[in-house]
XYZ file of C-alpha atoms in Angstrom:
122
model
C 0.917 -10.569 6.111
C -0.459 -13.902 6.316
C -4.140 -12.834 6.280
C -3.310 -10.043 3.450
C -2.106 -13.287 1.611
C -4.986 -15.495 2.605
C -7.501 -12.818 2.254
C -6.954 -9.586 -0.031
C -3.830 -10.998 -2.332
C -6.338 -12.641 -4.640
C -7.215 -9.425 -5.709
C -4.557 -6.962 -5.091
C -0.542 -8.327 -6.108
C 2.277 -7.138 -3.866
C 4.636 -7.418 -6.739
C 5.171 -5.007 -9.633
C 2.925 -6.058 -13.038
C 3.383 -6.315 -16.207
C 0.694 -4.630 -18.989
C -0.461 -8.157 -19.756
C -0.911 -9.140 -15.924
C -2.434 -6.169 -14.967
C -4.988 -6.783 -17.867
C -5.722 -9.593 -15.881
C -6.185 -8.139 -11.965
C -9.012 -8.209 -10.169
C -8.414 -4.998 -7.979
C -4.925 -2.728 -8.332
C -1.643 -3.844 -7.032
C -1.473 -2.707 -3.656
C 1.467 -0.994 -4.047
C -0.561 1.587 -6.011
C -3.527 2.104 -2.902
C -1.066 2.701 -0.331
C 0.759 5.120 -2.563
C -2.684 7.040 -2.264
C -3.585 6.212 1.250
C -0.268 7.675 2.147
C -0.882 10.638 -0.083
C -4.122 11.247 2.020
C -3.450 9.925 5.292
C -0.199 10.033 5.827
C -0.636 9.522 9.803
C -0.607 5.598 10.741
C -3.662 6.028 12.565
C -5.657 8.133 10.388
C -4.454 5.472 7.576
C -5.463 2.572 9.628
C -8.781 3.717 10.642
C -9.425 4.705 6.917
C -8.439 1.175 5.510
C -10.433 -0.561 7.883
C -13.772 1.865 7.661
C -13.370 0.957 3.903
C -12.369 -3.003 4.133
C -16.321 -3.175 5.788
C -17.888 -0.133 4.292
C -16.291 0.534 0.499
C -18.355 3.357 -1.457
C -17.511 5.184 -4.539
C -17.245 8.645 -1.810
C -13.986 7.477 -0.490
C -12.189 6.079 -3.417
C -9.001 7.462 -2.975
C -7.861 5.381 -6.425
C -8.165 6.732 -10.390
C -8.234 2.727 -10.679
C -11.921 2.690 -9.966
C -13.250 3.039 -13.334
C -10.793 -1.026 -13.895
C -11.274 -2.570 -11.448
C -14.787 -1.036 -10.134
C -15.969 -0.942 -6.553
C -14.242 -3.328 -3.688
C -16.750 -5.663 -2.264
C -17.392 -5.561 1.539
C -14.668 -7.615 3.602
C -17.205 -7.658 6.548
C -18.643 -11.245 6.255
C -14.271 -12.376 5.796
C -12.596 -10.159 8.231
C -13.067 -9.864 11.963
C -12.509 -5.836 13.027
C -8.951 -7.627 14.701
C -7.720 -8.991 11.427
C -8.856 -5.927 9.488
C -6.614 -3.051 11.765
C -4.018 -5.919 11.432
C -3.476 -5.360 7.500
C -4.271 -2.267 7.737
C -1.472 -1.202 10.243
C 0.511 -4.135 8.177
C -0.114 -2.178 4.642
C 0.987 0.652 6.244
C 4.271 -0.182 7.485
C 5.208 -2.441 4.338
C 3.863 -0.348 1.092
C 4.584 1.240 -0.692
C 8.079 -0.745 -1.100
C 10.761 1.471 -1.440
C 12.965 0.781 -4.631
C 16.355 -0.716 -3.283
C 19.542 2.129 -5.362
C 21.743 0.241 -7.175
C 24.918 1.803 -5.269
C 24.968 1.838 -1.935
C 28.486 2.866 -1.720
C 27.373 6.618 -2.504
C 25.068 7.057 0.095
C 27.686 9.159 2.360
C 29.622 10.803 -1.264
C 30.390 14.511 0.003
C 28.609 17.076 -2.260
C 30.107 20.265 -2.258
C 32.589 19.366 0.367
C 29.461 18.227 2.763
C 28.706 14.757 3.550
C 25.146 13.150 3.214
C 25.164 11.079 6.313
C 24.220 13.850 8.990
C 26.264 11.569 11.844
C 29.508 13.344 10.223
């Protein structure tokens, strides 16, 4: 997380945006990529090796993103990023976003519908 933060936070938020903040966003929130990184590679290995081909080697063939046409094309990370720090965020990204809404009511998670409980333990 720290080199996300140091690195790549500049241009993509980890926090949800307003219309007027996104307005102002150099890349999308990253949220939003890993929802489509997921969608695509939803194997932690595939992901990872995808995020860190295109950290070094971004080209308008793997844009997984409808974002491209705001934000355009991400530079090239290779002259920022050592191949180390790059599978670091990416297995980092991977495991972290997209973060999951927290419910409001915890309580109901083990409710019986229908006379069956959710939580399979019971």
């Amino acid at each position: 997380m720290e080199i996300f933060q140091s690195k790549c936070q500049l241009c993509h938020v980890t926090h949800p945006v307003t219309p007027a903040e996104r307005a102002k966003l150099l890349g999308p929130p990253i949220d939003e990529v890993m929802l489509r990184v997921k969608e695509k590679y939803p194997i932690s290995e595939n992901a990872v090796a995808f995020i860190v081909d295109y950290i070094f080697h971004p080209s308008i063939d793997k844009v997984l993103c409808p974002s491209i046409d705001t934000y355009g094309l991400m530079p090239s990370m290779a002259k920022k990023l050592s191949k180390k720090e790059a599978e670091a965020v990416a297995q980092m990204l991977f495991e972290t976003f997209p973060v999951q809404k927290k419910r409001k009511n915890r309580k109901d998670d083990n409710v019986s519908v229908r006379g069956k409980s959710r939580d399979s333990s019971h």
